mmCIF file of C-alpha atoms in Angstrom:
data_model
loop_
_atom_site.group_PDB
_atom_site.id
_atom_site.type_symbol
_atom_site.label_atom_id
_atom_site.label_comp_id
_atom_site.label_asym_id
_atom_site.label_seq_id
_atom_site.Cartn_x
_atom_site.Cartn_y
_atom_site.Cartn_z
ATOM 1 C CA MET A 1 28.556 130.068 122.438
ATOM 2 C CA LYS A 2 29.033 126.250 122.030
ATOM 3 C CA ARG A 3 29.305 123.611 124.612
ATOM 4 C CA TYR A 4 31.021 120.145 124.533
ATOM 5 C CA LEU A 5 31.282 117.269 126.790
ATOM 6 C CA VAL A 6 34.744 116.160 126.884
ATOM 7 C CA GLY A 7 37.410 113.875 128.147
ATOM 8 C CA GLY A 8 36.815 111.001 130.504
ATOM 9 C CA ALA A 9 33.141 110.958 130.338
ATOM 10 C CA ILE A 10 33.100 110.334 126.810
ATOM 11 C CA ARG A 11 35.863 107.828 126.820
ATOM 12 C CA ASP A 12 34.129 105.698 129.640
ATOM 13 C CA GLU A 13 30.860 106.030 127.932
ATOM 14 C CA LEU A 14 32.408 104.421 124.572
ATOM 15 C CA LEU A 15 33.999 101.889 126.778
ATOM 16 C CA GLY A 16 30.867 100.935 128.285
ATOM 17 C CA LEU A 17 32.009 101.946 131.675
ATOM 18 C CA PRO A 18 30.247 104.139 134.362
ATOM 19 C CA VAL A 19 30.691 107.701 133.902
ATOM 20 C CA ARG A 20 31.793 109.114 137.092
ATOM 21 C CA GLU A 21 32.149 112.941 136.496
ATOM 22 C CA ARG A 22 31.314 115.073 133.431
ATOM 23 C CA ASP A 23 33.493 117.913 132.270
ATOM 24 C CA TRP A 24 32.635 120.590 129.640
ATOM 25 C CA VAL A 25 34.575 122.924 127.236
ATOM 26 C CA LEU A 26 32.990 126.213 126.031
ATOM 27 C CA THR A 27 33.955 127.890 122.790
ATOM 28 C CA GLY A 28 33.040 131.248 121.498
ATOM 29 C CA VAL A 29 32.499 133.139 124.994
ATOM 30 C CA THR A 30 34.314 135.177 127.348
ATOM 31 C CA PRO A 31 34.510 135.109 131.244
ATOM 32 C CA GLU A 32 32.432 138.277 131.372
ATOM 33 C CA GLN A 33 29.661 136.775 129.367
ATOM 34 C CA LEU A 34 29.641 133.658 131.558
ATOM 35 C CA ASP A 35 29.816 135.837 134.780
ATOM 36 C CA ALA A 36 26.567 137.748 133.415
ATOM 37 C CA ALA A 37 24.834 134.465 132.815
ATOM 38 C CA GLY A 38 25.175 133.199 136.426
ATOM 39 C CA TYR A 39 28.156 130.916 136.033
ATOM 40 C CA LEU A 40 30.457 130.651 139.190
ATOM 41 C CA PRO A 41 34.258 131.168 138.484
ATOM 42 C CA VAL A 42 36.259 128.618 140.390
ATOM 43 C CA GLY A 43 39.440 128.229 138.231
ATOM 44 C CA LYS A 44 42.776 129.362 139.938
ATOM 45 C CA ASP A 45 45.305 128.784 137.010
ATOM 46 C CA PHE A 46 42.569 129.235 134.238
ATOM 47 C CA PRO A 47 38.905 130.080 133.746
ATOM 48 C CA VAL A 48 36.855 127.327 134.998
ATOM 49 C CA PHE A 49 32.923 127.812 135.866
ATOM 50 C CA LEU A 50 30.258 125.896 137.610
ATOM 51 C CA HIS A 51 27.065 125.747 135.735
ATOM 52 C CA PRO A 52 24.472 127.728 137.714
ATOM 53 C CA GLN A 53 22.040 124.728 137.930
ATOM 54 C CA THR A 54 24.023 121.504 137.488
ATOM 55 C CA LYS A 55 27.065 122.792 139.281
ATOM 56 C CA GLU A 56 29.229 120.957 136.654
ATOM 57 C CA GLU A 57 32.553 122.375 135.651
ATOM 58 C CA HIS A 58 32.638 124.106 132.538
ATOM 59 C CA ALA A 59 36.110 125.273 131.204
ATOM 60 C CA LEU A 60 36.978 127.920 128.436
ATOM 61 C CA ALA A 61 38.743 126.335 125.375
ATOM 62 C CA ARG A 62 42.336 127.232 125.844
ATOM 63 C CA THR A 63 45.714 126.850 124.437
ATOM 64 C CA GLU A 64 48.969 126.682 126.418
ATOM 65 C CA ARG A 65 52.618 127.299 126.161
ATOM 66 C CA LYS A 66 55.502 125.706 127.928
ATOM 67 C CA THR A 67 57.396 128.352 130.066
ATOM 68 C CA ALA A 68 59.398 126.478 132.479
ATOM 69 C CA PRO A 69 60.317 122.996 133.508
ATOM 70 C CA GLY A 70 57.982 120.653 135.538
ATOM 71 C CA TYR A 71 54.239 120.403 135.348
ATOM 72 C CA LYS A 72 53.429 123.848 136.542
ATOM 73 C CA GLY A 73 55.536 125.911 134.063
ATOM 74 C CA PHE A 74 52.686 126.911 131.679
ATOM 75 C CA SER A 75 51.010 129.872 130.412
ATOM 76 C CA PHE A 76 47.447 129.591 129.282
ATOM 77 C CA HIS A 77 45.468 131.699 126.654
ATOM 78 C CA THR A 78 41.493 131.754 126.423
ATOM 79 C CA GLY A 79 39.360 133.816 124.007
ATOM 80 C CA PRO A 80 36.356 133.340 121.780
ATOM 81 C CA GLU A 81 38.775 132.594 118.755
ATOM 82 C CA VAL A 82 40.194 129.350 120.419
ATOM 83 C CA THR A 83 38.670 126.423 118.677
ATOM 84 C CA LEU A 84 37.657 122.994 120.247
ATOM 85 C CA GLU A 85 40.443 121.587 118.161
ATOM 86 C CA ASP A 86 42.969 123.920 119.622
ATOM 87 C CA ASP A 87 41.836 122.815 123.108
ATOM 88 C CA LEU A 88 41.686 118.991 122.216
ATOM 89 C CA VAL A 89 45.132 118.810 121.002
ATOM 90 C CA ARG A 90 46.684 119.985 124.326
ATOM 91 C CA ARG A 91 45.306 116.688 126.075
ATOM 92 C CA ASP A 92 47.320 113.965 127.099
ATOM 93 C CA LEU A 93 45.938 110.764 125.307
ATOM 94 C CA THR A 94 43.954 110.465 122.268
ATOM 95 C CA ILE A 95 41.468 108.392 124.092
ATOM 96 C CA ASN A 96 40.889 111.551 126.308
ATOM 97 C CA ALA A 97 40.589 114.053 123.270
ATOM 98 C CA ILE A 98 37.171 113.151 122.164
ATOM 99 C CA ALA A 99 34.272 115.524 122.455
ATOM 100 C CA ARG A 100 30.565 115.633 121.964
ATOM 101 C CA GLY A 101 28.480 118.673 121.257
ATOM 102 C CA ASP A 102 24.839 119.380 122.563
ATOM 103 C CA ASP A 103 23.752 118.093 119.087
ATOM 104 C CA GLY A 104 25.041 114.658 119.911
ATOM 105 C CA VAL A 105 27.638 114.585 117.180
ATOM 106 C CA LEU A 106 31.322 113.364 118.291
ATOM 107 C CA VAL A 107 34.230 115.367 117.605
ATOM 108 C CA ASP A 108 37.325 113.336 117.347
ATOM 109 C CA PRO A 109 40.127 115.052 115.356
ATOM 110 C CA TYR A 110 42.922 112.970 116.757
ATOM 111 C CA GLY A 111 41.880 109.311 116.406
ATOM 112 C CA GLY A 112 40.659 108.711 119.898
ATOM 113 C CA GLN A 113 37.882 106.276 118.807
ATOM 114 C CA ARG A 114 40.284 104.434 116.665
ATOM 115 C CA ASP A 115 42.771 103.959 119.777
ATOM 116 C CA LEU A 116 39.771 102.898 121.877
ATOM 117 C CA ASP A 117 38.874 100.148 119.436
ATOM 118 C CA ALA A 118 42.479 99.080 119.183
ATOM 119 C CA ARG A 119 42.999 99.319 123.061
ATOM 120 C CA VAL A 120 46.031 101.759 122.600
ATOM 121 C CA LEU A 121 47.271 104.471 124.854
ATOM 122 C CA ARG A 122 48.664 107.192 122.512
ATOM 123 C CA HIS A 123 49.678 110.658 123.097
ATOM 124 C CA VAL A 124 47.981 113.209 121.105
ATOM 125 C CA SER A 125 50.765 115.613 120.383
ATOM 126 C CA GLU A 126 54.548 116.413 121.239
ATOM 127 C CA ALA A 127 52.916 118.582 123.819
ATOM 128 C CA PHE A 128 52.723 115.439 125.952
ATOM 129 C CA CYS A 129 56.382 115.711 126.802
ATOM 130 C CA GLU A 130 55.846 119.211 128.338
ATOM 131 C CA ASP A 131 54.053 117.868 131.391
ATOM 132 C CA PRO A 132 55.701 114.851 133.398
ATOM 133 C CA VAL A 133 52.372 114.253 135.317
ATOM 134 C CA ARG A 134 51.273 112.654 131.985
ATOM 135 C CA ILE A 135 53.649 109.833 132.559
ATOM 136 C CA LEU A 136 52.082 109.019 135.931
ATOM 137 C CA ARG A 137 48.600 109.472 134.310
ATOM 138 C CA LEU A 138 49.360 107.231 131.550
ATOM 139 C CA ALA A 139 50.687 104.475 133.716
ATOM 140 C CA ARG A 140 47.585 104.839 136.009
ATOM 141 C CA PHE A 141 45.296 104.273 132.808
ATOM 142 C CA HIS A 142 47.405 101.438 131.959
ATOM 143 C CA ALA A 143 46.376 99.825 135.413
ATOM 144 C CA ARG A 144 42.954 100.963 135.324
ATOM 145 C CA PHE A 145 42.083 99.316 131.784
ATOM 146 C CA ALA A 146 44.330 96.326 131.989
ATOM 147 C CA SER A 147 41.419 94.108 131.934
ATOM 148 C CA LEU A 148 40.353 95.543 128.877
ATOM 149 C CA GLY A 149 43.676 94.849 127.127
ATOM 150 C CA PHE A 150 45.091 98.164 126.678
ATOM 151 C CA SER A 151 48.781 98.698 125.616
ATOM 152 C CA VAL A 152 51.066 101.671 125.376
ATOM 153 C CA ALA A 153 51.918 102.738 121.600
ATOM 154 C CA ASP A 154 55.455 102.360 120.770
ATOM 155 C CA GLU A 155 55.973 105.987 119.837
ATOM 156 C CA THR A 156 54.374 107.171 123.137
ATOM 157 C CA LEU A 157 56.602 104.834 125.218
ATOM 158 C CA ALA A 158 59.788 106.348 123.401
ATOM 159 C CA LEU A 159 58.640 109.862 124.144
ATOM 160 C CA MET A 160 58.142 109.002 127.935
ATOM 161 C CA ARG A 161 61.728 107.661 127.990
ATOM 162 C CA LYS A 162 63.025 110.857 126.244
ATOM 163 C CA MET A 163 61.202 112.995 128.901
ATOM 164 C CA VAL A 164 62.935 110.882 131.684
ATOM 165 C CA ALA A 165 66.219 111.313 129.995
ATOM 166 C CA ASP A 166 65.466 115.098 129.660
ATOM 167 C CA GLY A 167 65.082 115.396 133.326
ATOM 168 C CA GLU A 168 61.424 116.180 133.222
ATOM 169 C CA VAL A 169 60.467 113.716 135.718
ATOM 170 C CA ASP A 170 62.741 115.080 138.222
ATOM 171 C CA HIS A 171 60.428 118.221 138.623
ATOM 172 C CA LEU A 172 57.434 115.997 139.977
ATOM 173 C CA VAL A 173 56.592 117.052 143.461
ATOM 174 C CA PRO A 174 55.908 114.265 145.953
ATOM 175 C CA GLU A 175 52.274 115.097 146.635
ATOM 176 C CA ARG A 176 51.462 114.726 142.962
ATOM 177 C CA VAL A 177 53.335 111.502 142.722
ATOM 178 C CA TRP A 178 51.562 110.062 145.538
ATOM 179 C CA GLN A 179 48.025 111.206 144.409
ATOM 180 C CA GLU A 180 48.614 109.329 141.138
ATOM 181 C CA THR A 181 50.111 106.359 143.062
ATOM 182 C CA LYS A 182 47.153 106.317 145.415
ATOM 183 C CA LYS A 183 44.771 106.167 142.419
ATOM 184 C CA ALA A 184 46.850 103.429 140.759
ATOM 185 C CA LEU A 185 46.941 101.209 144.006
ATOM 186 C CA MET A 186 43.323 101.104 144.134
ATOM 187 C CA THR A 187 42.941 99.941 140.494
ATOM 188 C CA ASP A 188 42.229 96.297 139.699
ATOM 189 C CA ALA A 189 45.821 95.760 138.348
ATOM 190 C CA PRO A 190 48.181 98.187 140.172
ATOM 191 C CA GLY A 191 51.277 96.156 139.431
ATOM 192 C CA ARG A 192 50.823 97.550 135.635
ATOM 193 C CA TYR A 193 51.341 101.074 136.808
ATOM 194 C CA PHE A 194 54.612 100.410 138.292
ATOM 195 C CA ARG A 195 55.795 98.129 135.364
ATOM 196 C CA THR A 196 54.868 100.985 133.042
ATOM 197 C CA LEU A 197 57.008 103.273 135.098
ATOM 198 C CA GLN A 198 59.902 100.934 135.204
ATOM 199 C CA ASP A 199 59.782 100.380 131.478
ATOM 200 C CA CYS A 200 60.129 104.061 130.616
ATOM 201 C CA GLY A 201 62.549 104.741 133.207
ATOM 202 C CA ALA A 202 60.637 107.007 135.646
ATOM 203 C CA LEU A 203 60.366 104.545 138.424
ATOM 204 C CA ALA A 204 64.129 104.741 138.990
ATOM 205 C CA ARG A 205 63.838 108.568 139.438
ATOM 206 C CA ILE A 206 60.873 108.756 141.513
ATOM 207 C CA MET A 207 60.932 105.417 143.493
ATOM 208 C CA PRO A 208 64.457 104.147 143.326
ATOM 209 C CA GLU A 209 64.002 101.644 146.070
ATOM 210 C CA LEU A 210 61.393 99.761 144.243
ATOM 211 C CA SER A 211 63.089 100.038 140.981
ATOM 212 C CA ALA A 212 66.372 98.567 142.353
ATOM 213 C CA LEU A 213 64.388 95.393 143.022
ATOM 214 C CA GLU A 214 64.434 94.380 139.259
ATOM 215 C CA GLY A 215 66.972 91.624 138.441
ATOM 216 C CA VAL A 216 67.676 90.926 142.145
ATOM 217 C CA PRO A 217 67.168 87.061 142.298
ATOM 218 C CA GLN A 218 65.568 85.030 145.051
ATOM 219 C CA ARG A 219 65.652 81.298 145.745
ATOM 220 C CA ALA A 220 63.759 79.700 143.184
ATOM 221 C CA ASP A 221 62.596 76.999 145.621
ATOM 222 C CA TYR A 222 60.641 79.572 147.379
ATOM 223 C CA HIS A 223 60.116 81.990 144.458
ATOM 224 C CA PRO A 224 59.679 80.253 141.044
ATOM 225 C CA GLU A 225 59.394 83.835 139.650
ATOM 226 C CA VAL A 226 63.115 84.395 140.802
ATOM 227 C CA ASP A 227 62.886 88.227 140.017
ATOM 228 C CA THR A 228 62.095 90.329 143.128
ATOM 229 C CA LEU A 229 60.322 93.120 141.353
ATOM 230 C CA VAL A 230 58.142 90.507 139.804
ATOM 231 C CA HIS A 231 57.297 89.027 142.927
ATOM 232 C CA VAL A 232 56.535 92.422 144.667
ATOM 233 C CA LEU A 233 54.185 93.304 141.642
ATOM 234 C CA MET A 234 52.392 89.972 141.954
ATOM 235 C CA CYS A 235 51.878 90.564 145.640
ATOM 236 C CA VAL A 236 50.358 94.147 144.796
ATOM 237 C CA ASP A 237 48.111 92.548 142.246
ATOM 238 C CA THR A 238 46.898 90.040 144.850
ATOM 239 C CA SER A 239 46.141 92.764 147.264
ATOM 240 C CA ALA A 240 43.831 94.070 144.749
ATOM 241 C CA ALA A 241 42.292 90.791 143.785
ATOM 242 C CA LEU A 242 41.364 90.534 147.572
ATOM 243 C CA GLN A 243 39.997 94.106 147.460
ATOM 244 C CA LEU A 244 42.162 95.146 150.489
ATOM 245 C CA PRO A 245 42.364 98.885 151.510
ATOM 246 C CA LEU A 246 44.925 101.442 150.471
ATOM 247 C CA GLU A 247 46.946 100.983 153.742
ATOM 248 C CA THR A 248 47.380 97.329 153.052
ATOM 249 C CA ARG A 249 48.221 97.679 149.374
ATOM 250 C CA TYR A 250 50.846 100.182 150.206
ATOM 251 C CA ALA A 251 52.398 97.849 152.982
ATOM 252 C CA VAL A 252 52.429 95.005 150.397
ATOM 253 C CA LEU A 253 54.246 97.240 147.871
ATOM 254 C CA VAL A 254 57.099 98.198 150.111
ATOM 255 C CA HIS A 255 57.497 95.070 152.247
ATOM 256 C CA ASP A 256 60.580 93.595 150.457
ATOM 257 C CA LEU A 257 62.504 96.856 149.723
ATOM 258 C CA GLY A 258 65.262 95.347 152.003
ATOM 259 C CA LYS A 259 66.004 92.764 149.202
ATOM 260 C CA GLY A 260 67.287 95.620 147.358
ATOM 261 C CA ALA A 261 70.113 96.220 149.855
ATOM 262 C CA THR A 262 71.397 92.716 150.182
ATOM 263 C CA PRO A 263 74.937 92.315 149.063
ATOM 264 C CA GLN A 264 75.317 90.582 145.748
ATOM 265 C CA GLU A 265 77.631 87.866 147.322
ATOM 266 C CA GLU A 266 74.573 86.829 149.529
ATOM 267 C CA TRP A 267 72.131 86.397 146.447
ATOM 268 C CA PRO A 268 69.948 84.614 146.066
ATOM 269 C CA SER A 269 69.541 84.347 149.803
ATOM 270 C CA HIS A 270 68.183 87.544 151.662
ATOM 271 C CA ARG A 271 68.805 87.222 155.302
ATOM 272 C CA MET A 272 68.063 90.148 157.299
ATOM 273 C CA HIS A 273 66.148 91.713 154.631
ATOM 274 C CA ASP A 274 63.223 92.638 157.002
ATOM 275 C CA MET A 275 65.602 94.641 159.089
ATOM 276 C CA ARG A 276 67.368 96.215 156.075
ATOM 277 C CA GLY A 277 63.901 97.148 154.746
ATOM 278 C CA VAL A 278 62.696 99.161 157.613
ATOM 279 C CA PRO A 279 64.794 102.306 157.127
ATOM 280 C CA LEU A 280 64.225 102.156 153.344
ATOM 281 C CA VAL A 281 60.422 102.101 154.033
ATOM 282 C CA GLU A 282 60.683 105.169 156.287
ATOM 283 C CA LYS A 283 62.713 106.743 153.692
ATOM 284 C CA PHE A 284 60.409 105.990 151.059
ATOM 285 C CA SER A 285 57.368 106.977 152.843
ATOM 286 C CA GLU A 286 58.704 110.316 153.990
ATOM 287 C CA ARG A 287 60.024 111.141 150.535
ATOM 288 C CA LEU A 288 56.650 110.463 149.053
ATOM 289 C CA ARG A 289 54.842 112.274 152.179
ATOM 290 C CA VAL A 290 52.537 109.004 152.347
ATOM 291 C CA PRO A 291 49.968 109.222 155.048
ATOM 292 C CA ALA A 292 50.966 108.066 158.492
ATOM 293 C CA ALA A 293 48.460 105.163 158.465
ATOM 294 C CA CYS A 294 49.963 103.527 155.249
ATOM 295 C CA ARG A 295 53.508 104.218 156.622
ATOM 296 C CA ASP A 296 52.825 102.777 159.944
ATOM 297 C CA LEU A 297 51.291 99.707 158.700
ATOM 298 C CA ALA A 298 53.956 99.376 156.206
ATOM 299 C CA LEU A 299 56.684 99.404 158.737
ATOM 300 C CA VAL A 300 55.046 96.803 160.976
ATOM 301 C CA HIS A 301 54.647 94.424 158.197
ATOM 302 C CA THR A 302 58.163 95.024 156.783
ATOM 303 C CA LYS A 303 59.593 94.331 160.196
ATOM 304 C CA GLU A 304 57.516 91.128 160.991
ATOM 305 C CA HIS A 305 56.669 89.399 157.747
ATOM 306 C CA LEU A 306 59.485 86.933 158.042
ATOM 307 C CA ILE A 307 58.548 85.698 161.411
ATOM 308 C CA ILE A 308 54.861 85.601 160.562
ATOM 309 C CA HIS A 309 55.849 83.114 157.876
ATOM 310 C CA GLN A 310 57.389 81.067 160.584
ATOM 311 C CA ALA A 311 54.365 81.274 163.052
ATOM 312 C CA LEU A 312 53.655 77.678 163.246
ATOM 313 C CA GLU A 313 57.091 76.807 164.642
ATOM 314 C CA LEU A 314 57.378 79.636 167.192
ATOM 315 C CA ARG A 315 57.739 78.992 171.007
ATOM 316 C CA PRO A 316 54.673 80.146 173.098
ATOM 317 C CA SER A 317 56.762 83.311 174.398
ATOM 318 C CA THR A 318 57.857 84.182 170.921
ATOM 319 C CA LEU A 319 54.469 83.674 169.562
ATOM 320 C CA LEU A 320 53.034 85.944 172.304
ATOM 321 C CA GLY A 321 55.570 88.775 171.370
ATOM 322 C CA LEU A 322 54.584 88.585 167.768
ATOM 323 C CA VAL A 323 50.900 88.723 168.433
ATOM 324 C CA GLU A 324 51.337 91.713 170.530
ATOM 325 C CA ARG A 325 53.672 93.595 168.117
ATOM 326 C CA ILE A 326 51.204 93.173 165.194
ATOM 327 C CA GLY A 327 48.308 94.593 167.144
ATOM 328 C CA GLY A 328 46.756 91.544 168.640
ATOM 329 C CA PHE A 329 45.887 93.161 171.943
ATOM 330 C CA ALA A 330 45.259 96.639 170.717
ATOM 331 C CA LYS A 331 42.076 98.349 169.160
ATOM 332 C CA GLY A 332 41.712 98.793 165.450
ATOM 333 C CA GLU A 333 42.253 96.792 162.333
ATOM 334 C CA ARG A 334 46.194 96.487 162.349
ATOM 335 C CA PHE A 335 46.293 92.848 163.358
ATOM 336 C CA GLU A 336 44.070 91.528 160.385
ATOM 337 C CA GLN A 337 45.787 94.114 157.878
ATOM 338 C CA VAL A 338 49.005 92.588 158.866
ATOM 339 C CA LEU A 339 47.893 89.126 158.344
ATOM 340 C CA GLN A 340 46.144 90.074 154.962
ATOM 341 C CA ALA A 341 49.441 91.637 153.717
ATOM 342 C CA SER A 342 51.181 88.510 154.729
ATOM 343 C CA ILE A 343 48.806 86.413 152.642
ATOM 344 C CA CYS A 344 49.545 88.642 149.661
ATOM 345 C CA ASP A 345 53.393 88.125 150.140
ATOM 346 C CA ALA A 346 52.707 84.287 150.326
ATOM 347 C CA ARG A 347 50.558 84.153 147.044
ATOM 348 C CA GLY A 348 52.510 86.686 145.084
ATOM 349 C CA ARG A 349 54.544 83.909 143.795
ATOM 350 C CA LEU A 350 54.550 81.867 140.423
ATOM 351 C CA GLY A 351 52.371 78.908 141.021
ATOM 352 C CA PHE A 352 51.194 79.868 144.574
ATOM 353 C CA GLU A 353 48.729 82.339 143.465
ATOM 354 C CA ASP A 354 45.763 80.295 145.197
ATOM 355 C CA SER A 355 47.772 78.689 148.038
ATOM 356 C CA ALA A 356 46.326 78.512 151.433
ATOM 357 C CA TYR A 357 48.023 80.330 154.332
ATOM 358 C CA GLU A 358 47.771 78.436 157.447
ATOM 359 C CA GLN A 359 49.793 80.986 159.528
ATOM 360 C CA ALA A 360 46.937 83.520 159.251
ATOM 361 C CA ASP A 361 44.355 81.293 160.997
ATOM 362 C CA TYR A 362 47.073 80.158 163.379
ATOM 363 C CA LEU A 363 47.786 83.468 164.513
ATOM 364 C CA ARG A 364 44.098 84.440 164.870
ATOM 365 C CA ALA A 365 43.440 81.527 166.942
ATOM 366 C CA ALA A 366 46.571 82.294 169.103
ATOM 367 C CA ARG A 367 45.336 85.734 169.643
ATOM 368 C CA VAL A 368 41.988 84.562 170.726
ATOM 369 C CA ALA A 369 43.657 82.034 173.195
ATOM 370 C CA ALA A 370 46.067 84.615 174.696
ATOM 371 C CA ASN A 371 43.144 87.059 174.971
ATOM 372 C CA GLU A 372 41.304 84.930 177.496
ATOM 373 C CA ILE A 373 43.859 86.202 180.057
ATOM 374 C CA GLN A 374 43.038 89.634 180.933
ATOM 375 C CA ALA A 375 44.475 92.333 183.217
ATOM 376 C CA ALA A 376 41.449 92.311 185.373
ATOM 377 C CA GLN A 377 42.050 88.684 186.197
ATOM 378 C CA VAL A 378 45.602 89.368 187.311
ATOM 379 C CA MET A 379 44.438 92.418 189.326
ATOM 380 C CA ALA A 380 42.021 90.469 191.193
ATOM 381 C CA ASP A 381 44.819 88.131 192.398
ATOM 382 C CA GLY A 382 46.049 90.965 194.285
ATOM 383 C CA ILE A 383 48.871 91.990 191.969
ATOM 384 C CA SER A 384 49.549 95.583 191.217
ATOM 385 C CA GLY A 385 51.727 97.995 189.572
ATOM 386 C CA ALA A 386 54.516 97.040 187.175
ATOM 387 C CA ALA A 387 53.976 93.448 188.317
ATOM 388 C CA ILE A 388 50.708 93.348 186.463
ATOM 389 C CA GLY A 389 52.409 93.434 182.948
ATOM 390 C CA GLU A 390 54.762 90.711 183.805
ATOM 391 C CA ALA A 391 52.153 88.548 185.339
ATOM 392 C CA LEU A 392 49.864 88.945 182.429
ATOM 393 C CA LYS A 393 52.768 88.033 179.981
ATOM 394 C CA GLU A 394 53.481 85.024 182.058
ATOM 395 C CA ARG A 395 49.981 83.675 182.203
ATOM 396 C CA ARG A 396 49.237 84.392 178.540
ATOM 397 C CA THR A 397 52.555 82.478 177.639
ATOM 398 C CA ARG A 398 51.394 79.524 179.874
ATOM 399 C CA ARG A 399 47.907 79.561 177.983
ATOM 400 C CA LEU A 400 49.518 79.582 174.722
ATOM 401 C CA LYS A 401 51.808 76.674 175.539
ATOM 402 C CA GLU A 402 48.434 74.751 176.663
ATOM 403 C CA TRP A 403 46.908 75.967 173.463
ATOM 404 C CA LYS A 404 49.606 74.625 171.328
ATOM 405 C CA GLU A 405 49.642 71.339 173.140
ATOM 406 C CA GLN A 406 45.896 70.909 172.515
ATOM 407 C CA ARG A 407 46.163 71.560 168.962
ATOM 408 C CA LYS A 408 49.139 69.054 168.594
ATOM 409 C CA ALA A 409 47.022 66.352 170.479
ATOM 410 C CA GLN A 410 44.103 67.125 167.983
ATOM 411 C CA SER A 411 46.100 66.757 164.953
#
């Protein structure tokens, strides 16, 4: 039996990055021999074992054969005769097809070290086109390694486009699309993930609402970048730069879907794109089976982001309603998450990347002022039942009017 450390552990080590997990490949051994040696079998689709001491995953070297469309249509073969090179050739990218034996010698039959040095994402073999998940994984690696200057090899991009044309991407299940998208959103350059999918045609098949934003113009005085998809991806990258949580990054990603539904005769204006966007965000989230926390925040921000930008001009009653709708009087983090998403929207524009966003602090201060009036104070005055809510609203509106007048006098 021979043992090799493979894949991401070797890649990240050679790139000088922290190694998150270690996977091993074994050759010259049978499942029965591993079982006798105390390894614990855990693989469902092919033989994977946990080491009796380290509990790290050890897989038998294997070959595979395409048997049906999609990413589950494979049959696998393992045996003592399967070589390490046989196993590595089935991997997705050359940078993930490097191994190191227990003797410390690197095994790199497909040029992975060369592509690491050249900062190129390149498929190992034509077997890449048999698994559509590899398109998502490559796009995610492109986002993850964006700061290192990686690009996609021309021949690999051409192969990805062929896979899309052949309908392979149509077999991706929502759970797997979201799993890869979630990971990509949490990288430092998530916009690169969606741009790569758009460049190969996959985005139009799995996220058509987002793909439809490319080429949709916006008013250049508000959006010097003009193109709506460019704006959205700038916003998402801003959310990463601010190190915001997944829910907020997702809300930023989908907040302008309504611009894709604007009639062309109205371009470059996008009146009512907030309301047009709400059902699109619902459909998008349902199709990808996005977690409820992501979906709910996205719906609130999509519906309210235009009026948030106008916060400084709102009348007290309108301002109070906005603060309430975005979670200003409820427990939890939604209020601040919506404001952070709006900051990303404001800064995700060419030339505005570092701009201030006065509306956020304004709404925070308005929330504090309105919260000075509590229901207990209303009830202490003898008001009860349904009248409590109306009285609370009236008093908070009056307090916000005073607060606005005080701010004006101080300015």
